[in-house]
Amino acid sequence: MEYRYIEKRYNVMRLVSIESFAGIKGGMNGNCKDVYFLRVTGVNQTFSKDVAHMDEMQTGKMLQGQGIYSRIEAFPKNIEVDMAARYMGCYRNWLDTGRERLFTLKLDDKSGVGELLSTSCKKVLEVYHTCNLNLNESIEKNFVVKLLFWLDELALGYLQGWNPRQSMKFVAQGVTKEQEYFFCYFLTLLGIDVLLLQNEADIDDKLDTLHLSGQVTLGEKKAVTLDTYDSQRYAAKKDDSGMAAQDSSRLRTEAEQPRPRVVIPPGRHGTSQNAGQNTRQGAVRQESASQNTGAARGSGMGQQRPGGAMRELDFEELALRASSVVMITIHDERGQSIGSGSGIMIGRNGYILTNNHVARGGRFYSVRIENDDNMYKTSEIIKYNSLLDLAVIRIDRALQPLPIYRGSKPLVRGQKVVAIGSPLGLFNSVSNGIISGFRRIDDVDMIQFTAPISHGSSGGAVLNMYGEVIGVSTAGIDEGQNINLAVGYEFINTFVKGFQ
């Protein structure tokens, strides 16, 4: 079997801790996979404990056949001369194929990774060249030899029977050397999530300006000695379930906690709503006039004037729509909060629309509703799509959904909008702005708008002046001012069809 290179989207969800890296699994849509490359700098009080828990959790999954995991404290020492000569032969063979197929000493043509390694290596060299403008054939050859040697020594298990859909995580401590850092980037091009534990020192500014990896500061930089990772320590004794006996009680306790599960709502069996399915379709079919009128009455959207014309609402009236926008807290396997986002009520039977990057990575969720003292916990992910970055979760409560715009008139630049969400955990904040443009990003049509949003706003509502949802807040560009993006109503209407 020949494995082909797949495209990557990096750091789709903002990770803020070691735990969030351990819990995330990059989705895959078509020929594109979400991959995470994160550096955590410095240490906090739980640094060593969090690493140990990550080791235990990931090894437990690996023992159950649910992924591949490893953690190293240092890269192998310099390669011996005779071994280097053999890897130079691999490099020369790559050149002889026109740089189309690349193999290592342990991964030959029977492994099926020739094209995968070749394409990934060429991409690494492109970036490596930007840091080494005087790169010549000798420097390139020595660099590729190191890449191939480290692949055989550190990543062989990931490439034997390579499967980009499974969870693959690699953790390294104290990566500051240029070539070691580029090797870690090389792994991400193979579909492997990489975490760098930079507790004592970090990469230099030259590498940082490449923006290959995300970065989170935990605290002050200082030396920390971690226990050497050894998967055999967890697998030494297995109980009847196949888990390590010495750790099985804790693993079972975690397994008993609610996990997000994909469920098909009543009445939708046999439809094309399987999780992760690409829902991009053509034009959205218009609902009948009676259905639209009913939705308007039930959702309290823009009031009708005599003759049936809608009137625009003022900002105070639009702010009342916050009662149909929720705050979603994401919890890990220990029940601790690892992030937050927003969501929009779209169906009376508990259905809430949010971003896929909000729903993904948690063990369960807590949903907060305005003017309701209860906190609604759920582990139900009804549907998700990583390309559109949309997901539907469900809670056990009757809801008052917001109407979604049906496209009676095209949206235009300069059109006024209101955004409602929970930026930085500030529950149901309301801001106003205008549509500033329309962008196509990763084959998805996005609305660019100026209403201020921040981390935590993701999944919130972008409304027109009639109180209808025209978009779901998805991303903001930190380097700019009020440059924000939302998935448009056309995709939303198709995605939530049947839930309303």
Short mmCIF file of C-alpha atoms in Angstrom, two decimals:
data_model
loop_
_atom_site.label_atom_id
_atom_site.label_comp_id
_atom_site.label_asym_id
_atom_site.label_seq_id
_atom_site.Cartn_x
_atom_site.Cartn_y
_atom_site.Cartn_z
CA MET A 1 0.00 0.00 0.00
CA GLU A 2 1.32 3.43 -0.94
CA TYR A 3 0.63 6.25 1.55
CA ARG A 4 0.11 9.68 0.05
CA TYR A 5 0.79 13.06 1.61
CA ILE A 6 -2.23 14.86 3.09
CA GLU A 7 -2.63 18.59 3.62
CA LYS A 8 -2.56 20.08 7.12
CA ARG A 9 -4.37 22.79 9.07
CA TYR A 10 -2.36 23.90 12.08
CA ASN A 11 -3.59 24.73 15.58
CA VAL A 12 -7.25 25.15 14.60
CA MET A 13 -8.23 25.25 18.26
CA ARG A 14 -6.22 27.44 20.64
CA LEU A 15 -4.60 25.13 23.20
CA VAL A 16 -3.70 26.64 26.57
CA SER A 17 -2.17 23.81 28.61
CA ILE A 18 -0.50 20.42 28.62
CA GLU A 19 -3.88 18.88 29.40
CA SER A 20 -5.56 20.49 26.42
CA PHE A 21 -2.84 19.10 24.14
CA ALA A 22 -3.27 15.65 25.64
CA GLY A 23 -7.03 15.76 25.15
CA ILE A 24 -7.20 17.15 21.61
CA LYS A 25 -7.50 14.97 18.54
CA GLY A 26 -7.20 16.66 15.19
CA GLY A 27 -10.13 16.01 12.88
CA MET A 28 -9.75 15.02 9.26
CA ASN A 29 -11.88 16.07 6.33
CA GLY A 30 -11.10 14.71 2.90
CA ASN A 31 -7.40 15.15 2.25
CA CYS A 32 -6.81 17.62 5.09
CA LYS A 33 -5.96 16.90 8.72
CA ASP A 34 -5.93 19.24 11.72
CA VAL A 35 -2.52 19.04 13.39
CA TYR A 36 -1.27 20.66 16.60
CA PHE A 37 2.27 21.96 17.15
CA LEU A 38 2.59 23.59 20.58
CA ARG A 39 5.38 24.88 22.83
CA VAL A 40 4.77 25.35 26.54
CA THR A 41 7.42 27.60 28.09
CA GLY A 42 8.29 27.79 31.76
CA VAL A 43 6.63 25.78 34.51
CA ASN A 44 3.70 26.08 36.88
CA GLN A 45 2.92 24.22 40.10
CA THR A 46 1.34 21.27 38.29
CA PHE A 47 3.88 20.94 35.46
CA SER A 48 5.39 17.59 36.47
CA LYS A 49 2.02 16.22 37.54
CA ASP A 50 0.40 17.23 34.24
CA VAL A 51 3.16 15.55 32.23
CA ALA A 52 2.87 12.36 34.28
CA HIS A 53 -0.90 12.33 33.82
CA MET A 54 -0.50 12.87 30.07
CA ASP A 55 1.93 9.94 29.94
CA GLU A 56 -0.52 7.73 31.80
CA MET A 57 -3.60 8.77 29.83
CA GLN A 58 -1.98 8.52 26.40
CA THR A 59 -0.28 5.20 27.20
CA GLY A 60 -3.59 3.81 28.41
CA LYS A 61 -5.16 4.74 25.08
CA MET A 62 -2.21 3.26 23.21
CA LEU A 63 -2.55 -0.03 25.09
CA GLN A 64 -6.16 -0.12 23.92
CA GLY A 65 -5.12 0.48 20.31
CA GLN A 66 -6.44 4.07 20.28
CA GLY A 67 -3.32 5.86 19.12
CA ILE A 68 0.46 6.20 19.32
CA TYR A 69 2.37 8.22 21.91
CA SER A 70 5.96 8.82 22.96
CA ARG A 71 7.92 11.34 25.00
CA ILE A 72 11.68 11.92 24.84
CA GLU A 73 14.01 13.87 27.11
CA ALA A 74 16.75 14.37 24.51
CA PHE A 75 17.57 13.61 20.90
CA PRO A 76 19.99 10.77 20.11
CA LYS A 77 23.67 11.67 20.17
CA ASN A 78 25.64 12.26 16.99
CA ILE A 79 25.35 9.52 14.42
CA GLU A 80 28.36 7.23 13.94
CA VAL A 81 30.42 7.67 10.77
CA ASP A 82 29.58 4.32 9.15
CA MET A 83 25.88 4.76 9.94
CA ALA A 84 25.96 8.30 8.49
CA ALA A 85 27.40 6.89 5.29
CA ARG A 86 24.50 4.48 4.95
CA TYR A 87 21.97 7.30 5.43
CA MET A 88 23.85 9.33 2.82
CA GLY A 89 23.07 6.46 0.49
CA CYS A 90 19.36 6.99 1.27
CA TYR A 91 19.78 10.65 0.37
CA ARG A 92 21.49 9.82 -2.95
CA ASN A 93 18.73 7.33 -3.79
CA TRP A 94 16.20 10.10 -3.16
CA LEU A 95 18.01 12.33 -5.65
CA ASP A 96 18.06 9.47 -8.18
CA THR A 97 14.23 9.28 -8.02
CA GLY A 98 13.98 12.99 -8.81
CA ARG A 99 13.08 13.61 -5.13
CA GLU A 100 9.86 11.67 -5.56
CA ARG A 101 10.42 8.77 -3.13
CA LEU A 102 12.41 8.87 0.11
CA PHE A 103 13.24 5.95 2.40
CA THR A 104 15.24 5.32 5.58
CA LEU A 105 17.32 2.31 6.58
CA LYS A 106 14.34 0.86 8.48
CA LEU A 107 11.57 2.05 6.15
CA ASP A 108 12.22 0.62 2.69
CA ASP A 109 10.04 0.58 -0.42
CA LYS A 110 7.84 -2.11 1.15
CA SER A 111 6.76 0.32 3.88
CA GLY A 112 4.69 2.42 1.44
CA VAL A 113 5.91 5.74 2.87
CA GLY A 114 8.23 6.80 0.03
CA GLU A 115 5.99 9.52 -1.43
CA LEU A 116 4.82 10.65 2.03
CA LEU A 117 8.37 11.13 3.33
CA SER A 118 9.54 12.76 0.12
CA THR A 119 6.80 15.40 0.02
CA SER A 120 7.19 16.15 3.74
CA CYS A 121 10.97 16.42 3.44
CA LYS A 122 10.70 18.86 0.53
CA LYS A 123 8.33 21.06 2.55
CA VAL A 124 10.73 21.06 5.52
CA LEU A 125 13.62 22.01 3.27
CA GLU A 126 11.64 24.94 1.86
CA VAL A 127 11.24 26.40 5.36
CA TYR A 128 14.75 25.38 6.42
CA HIS A 129 16.11 27.36 3.49
CA THR A 130 14.51 30.58 4.80
CA CYS A 131 16.70 30.27 7.90
CA ASN A 132 19.79 29.27 5.96
CA LEU A 133 20.07 31.45 2.89
CA ASN A 134 23.49 29.99 2.09
CA LEU A 135 22.12 26.46 2.04
CA ASN A 136 24.15 24.27 -0.31
CA GLU A 137 24.01 20.61 -1.27
CA SER A 138 26.40 19.56 1.51
CA ILE A 139 24.41 21.31 4.24
CA GLU A 140 21.16 19.92 2.83
CA LYS A 141 22.58 16.40 2.66
CA ASN A 142 23.76 16.48 6.30
CA PHE A 143 20.40 17.84 7.43
CA VAL A 144 18.38 15.17 5.57
CA VAL A 145 20.68 12.46 6.96
CA LYS A 146 19.83 13.64 10.48
CA LEU A 147 16.11 13.70 9.68
CA LEU A 148 16.21 10.11 8.43
CA PHE A 149 18.30 8.92 11.39
CA TRP A 150 15.96 10.54 13.90
CA LEU A 151 12.94 9.13 12.08
CA ASP A 152 14.28 5.60 12.52
CA GLU A 153 15.26 6.21 16.15
CA LEU A 154 12.27 8.23 17.38
CA ALA A 155 9.29 7.87 15.05
CA LEU A 156 9.39 4.40 13.52
CA GLY A 157 6.21 3.32 15.29
CA TYR A 158 4.22 6.18 13.79
CA LEU A 159 5.13 5.22 10.23
CA GLN A 160 4.74 1.45 10.34
CA GLY A 161 1.18 1.04 9.14
CA TRP A 162 0.76 4.84 9.05
CA ASN A 163 -2.81 5.94 9.69
CA PRO A 164 -3.45 9.71 9.71
CA ARG A 165 -6.92 9.24 11.21
CA GLN A 166 -5.61 7.87 14.49
CA SER A 167 -4.25 9.98 17.34
CA MET A 168 -0.47 10.36 17.04
CA LYS A 169 1.37 12.46 19.64
CA PHE A 170 5.05 13.15 20.15
CA VAL A 171 6.43 15.08 23.14
CA ALA A 172 10.00 16.34 23.52
CA GLN A 173 11.68 18.31 26.29
CA GLY A 174 14.08 21.20 25.83
CA VAL A 175 14.12 21.53 22.04
CA THR A 176 16.19 24.61 21.25
CA LYS A 177 18.53 23.50 18.45
CA GLU A 178 17.49 24.50 14.96
CA GLN A 179 17.64 21.09 13.31
CA GLU A 180 15.83 19.39 16.20
CA TYR A 181 13.04 21.96 15.93
CA PHE A 182 12.71 21.37 12.18
CA PHE A 183 12.55 17.62 12.80
CA CYS A 184 9.56 18.25 15.09
CA TYR A 185 7.97 20.29 12.31
CA PHE A 186 8.74 17.38 9.96
CA LEU A 187 6.69 15.12 12.25
CA THR A 188 3.69 17.44 12.04
CA LEU A 189 3.83 17.19 8.24
CA LEU A 190 3.42 13.43 8.74
CA GLY A 191 0.21 14.07 10.70
CA ILE A 192 1.74 13.81 14.19
CA ASP A 193 0.77 16.27 16.96
CA VAL A 194 3.91 17.64 18.65
CA LEU A 195 4.30 19.21 22.10
CA LEU A 196 7.59 20.83 23.17
CA LEU A 197 8.19 21.15 26.92
CA GLN A 198 10.37 24.27 27.03
CA ASN A 199 10.62 24.53 30.79
CA GLU A 200 14.18 25.88 30.90
CA ALA A 201 14.79 27.54 27.51
CA ASP A 202 12.90 28.16 24.27
CA ILE A 203 13.73 28.45 20.58
CA ASP A 204 15.43 31.65 19.39
CA ASP A 205 13.65 34.57 17.75
CA LYS A 206 14.69 33.49 14.24
CA LEU A 207 12.73 30.24 14.59
CA ASP A 208 9.87 31.86 16.47
CA THR A 209 9.24 34.34 13.64
CA LEU A 210 8.48 31.41 11.32
CA HIS A 211 5.24 30.87 13.29
CA LEU A 212 5.36 27.11 12.84
CA SER A 213 4.18 26.38 16.38
CA GLY A 214 1.83 27.89 18.93
CA GLN A 215 3.20 29.01 22.27
CA VAL A 216 1.80 29.08 25.82
CA THR A 217 3.65 30.50 28.84
CA LEU A 218 3.09 28.51 32.02
CA GLY A 219 5.39 30.47 34.31
CA GLU A 220 9.03 31.11 35.14
CA LYS A 221 11.67 29.17 33.18
CA LYS A 222 13.65 26.73 35.32
CA ALA A 223 15.17 23.26 35.23
CA VAL A 224 12.79 20.39 35.94
CA THR A 225 13.70 16.71 36.07
CA LEU A 226 10.89 14.53 34.76
CA ASP A 227 10.61 10.78 35.16
CA THR A 228 11.90 8.99 32.09
CA TYR A 229 8.98 7.87 29.97
CA ASP A 230 8.75 4.12 29.49
CA SER A 231 5.59 2.66 28.01
CA GLN A 232 6.60 -0.77 29.28
CA ARG A 233 6.19 0.48 32.82
CA TYR A 234 2.46 0.82 32.17
CA ALA A 235 2.22 -2.42 30.23
CA ALA A 236 4.25 -4.54 32.69
CA LYS A 237 1.17 -6.05 34.25
CA LYS A 238 -2.21 -6.13 32.55
CA ASP A 239 -5.52 -6.88 34.10
CA ASP A 240 -8.37 -8.62 32.31
CA SER A 241 -9.31 -5.45 30.45
CA GLY A 242 -5.84 -5.19 28.93
CA MET A 243 -4.86 -2.11 30.91
CA ALA A 244 -1.84 -1.88 33.17
CA ALA A 245 -2.85 -3.38 36.51
CA GLN A 246 -0.98 -0.76 38.51
CA ASP A 247 -2.93 2.03 36.78
CA SER A 248 -6.20 0.31 35.95
CA SER A 249 -8.22 1.72 38.83
CA ARG A 250 -7.52 5.29 37.77
CA LEU A 251 -8.06 4.56 34.10
CA ARG A 252 -11.40 2.91 34.84
CA THR A 253 -12.43 5.89 36.95
CA GLU A 254 -11.69 8.23 34.04
CA ALA A 255 -13.50 5.96 31.60
CA GLU A 256 -16.63 6.06 33.73
CA GLN A 257 -16.86 9.83 33.42
CA PRO A 258 -19.13 11.15 30.67
CA ARG A 259 -17.43 11.22 27.28
CA PRO A 260 -18.66 13.18 24.27
CA ARG A 261 -20.56 10.79 22.08
CA VAL A 262 -22.05 11.20 18.65
CA VAL A 263 -25.75 10.44 18.60
CA ILE A 264 -28.40 10.60 15.89
CA PRO A 265 -31.48 12.52 17.07
CA PRO A 266 -34.91 10.89 16.82
CA GLY A 267 -36.41 10.88 13.34
CA ARG A 268 -33.07 11.33 11.56
CA HIS A 269 -31.95 7.71 11.15
CA GLY A 270 -30.99 6.92 7.61
CA THR A 271 -30.27 10.57 6.72
CA SER A 272 -26.85 11.91 5.79
CA GLN A 273 -26.05 13.31 9.23
CA ASN A 274 -23.17 11.10 10.29
CA ALA A 275 -20.58 12.92 12.35
CA GLY A 276 -17.87 14.59 10.36
CA GLN A 277 -19.66 14.26 7.04
CA ASN A 278 -19.01 17.10 4.64
CA THR A 279 -22.29 19.04 4.52
CA ARG A 280 -21.36 21.53 1.82
CA GLN A 281 -24.23 21.40 -0.65
CA GLY A 282 -25.72 23.73 -3.19
CA ALA A 283 -28.44 26.30 -2.70
CA VAL A 284 -30.47 26.10 0.49
CA ARG A 285 -34.11 25.31 -0.12
CA GLN A 286 -36.44 28.03 1.11
CA GLU A 287 -39.00 27.10 3.74
CA SER A 288 -42.66 27.84 3.12
CA ALA A 289 -44.08 31.20 4.12
CA SER A 290 -46.07 29.63 6.93
CA GLN A 291 -42.94 28.02 8.36
CA ASN A 292 -41.04 31.30 8.26
CA THR A 293 -43.86 33.12 9.97
CA GLY A 294 -44.00 30.51 12.68
CA ALA A 295 -40.27 30.75 13.22
CA ALA A 296 -40.51 34.50 13.51
CA ARG A 297 -43.24 34.32 16.13
CA GLY A 298 -41.50 31.60 18.11
CA SER A 299 -38.13 33.29 18.12
CA GLY A 300 -39.17 36.88 18.62
CA MET A 301 -37.30 38.19 15.59
CA GLY A 302 -37.82 41.58 13.94
CA GLN A 303 -41.37 42.81 14.38
CA GLN A 304 -43.67 43.08 11.39
CA ARG A 305 -45.14 46.36 10.25
CA PRO A 306 -48.64 46.57 8.77
CA GLY A 307 -48.55 44.88 5.39
CA GLY A 308 -46.03 42.25 6.50
CA ALA A 309 -42.82 44.29 6.13
CA MET A 310 -40.16 43.72 8.79
CA ARG A 311 -38.75 46.61 10.78
CA GLU A 312 -35.20 46.85 11.99
CA LEU A 313 -34.68 46.48 15.73
CA ASP A 314 -32.68 48.89 17.85
CA PHE A 315 -29.60 47.71 19.73
CA GLU A 316 -31.45 47.37 23.03
CA GLU A 317 -33.95 45.00 21.39
CA LEU A 318 -31.21 43.01 19.70
CA ALA A 319 -29.36 42.65 23.00
CA LEU A 320 -32.37 40.74 24.34
CA ARG A 321 -31.50 37.96 21.86
CA ALA A 322 -28.69 37.06 24.28
CA SER A 323 -31.22 34.86 26.10
CA SER A 324 -30.88 32.44 23.16
CA VAL A 325 -27.06 32.46 23.17
CA VAL A 326 -25.24 30.23 25.66
CA MET A 327 -21.81 29.93 27.22
CA ILE A 328 -20.12 26.53 26.88
CA THR A 329 -17.42 25.44 29.33
CA ILE A 330 -15.18 22.58 28.14
CA HIS A 331 -14.09 19.99 30.73
CA ASP A 332 -11.30 17.43 30.65
CA GLU A 333 -11.44 13.85 31.94
CA ARG A 334 -10.93 15.08 35.52
CA GLY A 335 -13.81 17.52 35.26
CA GLN A 336 -11.56 20.57 35.19
CA SER A 337 -12.24 23.45 32.83
CA ILE A 338 -9.85 23.62 29.87
CA GLY A 339 -11.58 26.34 27.86
CA SER A 340 -14.82 28.00 26.97
CA GLY A 341 -16.85 29.10 23.98
CA SER A 342 -20.33 30.16 22.95
CA GLY A 343 -23.32 28.53 21.31
CA ILE A 344 -26.62 29.40 19.64
CA MET A 345 -29.97 27.80 20.39
CA ILE A 346 -31.24 26.39 17.09
CA GLY A 347 -33.84 23.79 18.11
CA ARG A 348 -36.47 23.65 20.81
CA ASN A 349 -35.45 20.12 21.83
CA GLY A 350 -32.10 21.15 23.32
CA TYR A 351 -30.04 21.61 20.12
CA ILE A 352 -27.20 24.15 20.29
CA LEU A 353 -24.97 25.20 17.39
CA THR A 354 -21.32 26.01 18.09
CA ASN A 355 -17.90 25.72 16.48
CA ASN A 356 -16.31 22.34 15.98
CA HIS A 357 -13.12 23.63 17.59
CA VAL A 358 -15.16 24.46 20.71
CA ALA A 359 -16.86 21.05 20.92
CA ARG A 360 -13.73 19.10 20.06
CA GLY A 361 -11.18 18.11 22.69
CA GLY A 362 -13.42 18.01 25.77
CA ARG A 363 -14.68 15.06 27.76
CA PHE A 364 -17.97 16.82 28.53
CA TYR A 365 -19.48 20.33 28.57
CA SER A 366 -21.34 22.67 30.91
CA VAL A 367 -23.88 25.00 29.31
CA ARG A 368 -24.94 28.25 30.97
CA ILE A 369 -28.16 30.00 29.93
CA GLU A 370 -29.13 33.57 30.71
CA ASN A 371 -31.66 34.00 33.53
CA ASP A 372 -31.28 30.34 34.51
CA ASP A 373 -29.35 29.39 37.65
CA ASN A 374 -28.92 25.79 36.52
CA MET A 375 -25.78 24.50 34.80
CA TYR A 376 -26.58 21.93 32.12
CA LYS A 377 -23.97 19.22 31.61
CA THR A 378 -23.84 17.18 28.43
CA SER A 379 -21.57 14.82 26.55
CA GLU A 380 -23.71 14.64 23.40
CA ILE A 381 -22.16 15.81 20.15
CA ILE A 382 -24.96 15.36 17.63
CA LYS A 383 -23.03 16.35 14.53
CA TYR A 384 -19.79 18.04 13.54
CA ASN A 385 -17.87 19.14 10.47
CA SER A 386 -14.21 20.12 10.76
CA LEU A 387 -14.07 21.88 7.37
CA LEU A 388 -16.98 24.21 8.18
CA ASP A 389 -15.90 24.31 11.85
CA LEU A 390 -19.48 23.70 12.97
CA ALA A 391 -20.94 21.33 15.55
CA VAL A 392 -24.28 20.66 17.25
CA ILE A 393 -24.49 19.59 20.88
CA ARG A 394 -27.62 18.84 22.88
CA ILE A 395 -28.75 19.50 26.45
CA ASP A 396 -31.80 18.19 28.27
CA ARG A 397 -33.87 21.38 28.28
CA ALA A 398 -36.47 23.11 26.12
CA LEU A 399 -34.94 26.08 24.30
CA GLN A 400 -36.02 29.27 22.56
CA PRO A 401 -34.09 29.14 19.25
CA LEU A 402 -32.93 32.09 17.18
CA PRO A 403 -34.11 32.29 13.56
CA ILE A 404 -31.48 31.83 10.87
CA TYR A 405 -31.47 34.19 7.90
CA ARG A 406 -32.80 32.59 4.71
CA GLY A 407 -31.11 34.84 2.18
CA SER A 408 -34.00 36.93 0.87
CA LYS A 409 -31.41 39.62 0.00
CA PRO A 410 -27.63 39.23 -0.36
CA LEU A 411 -25.48 40.48 2.49
CA VAL A 412 -23.47 43.59 1.60
CA ARG A 413 -20.38 45.40 2.88
CA GLY A 414 -21.27 48.13 5.35
CA GLN A 415 -24.34 46.28 6.61
CA LYS A 416 -24.76 46.66 10.39
CA VAL A 417 -24.40 43.57 12.58
CA VAL A 418 -24.45 42.63 16.26
CA ALA A 419 -22.30 39.89 17.81
CA ILE A 420 -23.28 38.04 20.98
CA GLY A 421 -20.97 35.65 22.80
CA SER A 422 -18.83 35.15 25.91
CA PRO A 423 -15.37 36.58 25.13
CA LEU A 424 -12.77 35.61 27.75
CA GLY A 425 -15.59 34.09 29.80
CA LEU A 426 -17.54 37.39 30.05
CA PHE A 427 -20.99 35.87 29.73
CA ASN A 428 -23.16 37.07 26.84
CA SER A 429 -21.37 40.24 25.87
CA VAL A 430 -22.98 42.25 23.07
CA SER A 431 -21.02 44.28 20.50
CA ASN A 432 -21.91 45.98 17.24
CA GLY A 433 -20.13 46.64 13.95
CA ILE A 434 -20.49 46.21 10.22
CA ILE A 435 -19.76 43.61 7.57
CA SER A 436 -16.37 44.66 6.24
CA GLY A 437 -15.87 42.03 3.55
CA PHE A 438 -16.35 38.47 2.32
CA ARG A 439 -13.45 36.01 2.31
CA ARG A 440 -12.88 32.46 1.11
CA ILE A 441 -10.68 30.54 3.53
CA ASP A 442 -9.91 26.82 3.16
CA ASP A 443 -12.74 26.52 0.60
CA VAL A 444 -15.30 27.99 3.02
CA ASP A 445 -17.02 31.34 2.36
CA MET A 446 -16.61 33.55 5.45
CA ILE A 447 -18.09 36.86 6.54
CA GLN A 448 -15.55 39.42 7.75
CA PHE A 449 -17.04 41.78 10.34
CA THR A 450 -15.89 44.47 12.77
CA ALA A 451 -18.01 43.79 15.89
CA PRO A 452 -15.33 43.08 18.55
CA ILE A 453 -14.89 39.45 19.65
CA SER A 454 -12.18 37.62 21.64
CA HIS A 455 -11.27 34.08 22.67
CA GLY A 456 -14.48 32.56 24.06
CA SER A 457 -16.67 34.27 21.48
CA SER A 458 -16.26 31.31 19.12
CA GLY A 459 -19.62 29.73 18.40
CA GLY A 460 -21.53 32.92 19.20
CA ALA A 461 -24.16 34.61 17.07
CA VAL A 462 -23.68 37.31 14.45
CA LEU A 463 -27.09 38.92 13.87
CA ASN A 464 -28.53 41.26 11.29
CA MET A 465 -30.70 44.15 12.42
CA TYR A 466 -33.81 41.96 12.29
CA GLY A 467 -32.43 39.59 14.95
CA GLU A 468 -31.66 36.78 12.51
CA VAL A 469 -28.45 34.73 12.63
CA ILE A 470 -26.34 35.52 9.56
CA GLY A 471 -23.16 33.89 10.86
CA VAL A 472 -21.38 31.98 13.63
CA SER A 473 -18.32 33.72 15.09
CA THR A 474 -15.38 31.48 14.24
CA ALA A 475 -12.07 33.34 14.35
CA GLY A 476 -10.35 36.64 14.90
CA ILE A 477 -6.97 37.83 13.65
CA ASP A 478 -4.98 38.88 16.73
CA GLU A 479 -2.52 40.97 14.73
CA GLY A 480 -5.33 43.19 13.40
CA GLN A 481 -8.01 45.32 14.99
CA ASN A 482 -11.57 43.98 14.76
CA ILE A 483 -10.75 41.66 11.86
CA ASN A 484 -13.15 38.85 12.67
CA LEU A 485 -14.64 35.98 10.68
CA ALA A 486 -17.91 34.07 10.76
CA VAL A 487 -19.27 31.04 8.92
CA GLY A 488 -22.16 32.34 6.81
CA TYR A 489 -25.85 31.52 6.97
CA GLU A 490 -25.82 29.45 3.74
CA PHE A 491 -23.63 26.78 5.34
CA ILE A 492 -25.47 27.06 8.65
CA ASN A 493 -28.89 26.45 7.09
CA THR A 494 -27.64 23.33 5.36
CA PHE A 495 -25.78 22.08 8.44
CA VAL A 496 -28.66 22.44 10.93
CA LYS A 497 -31.41 21.27 8.59
CA GLY A 498 -33.73 19.00 10.52
CA PHE A 499 -32.76 20.24 13.99
CA GLN A 500 -34.94 23.34 13.95
#
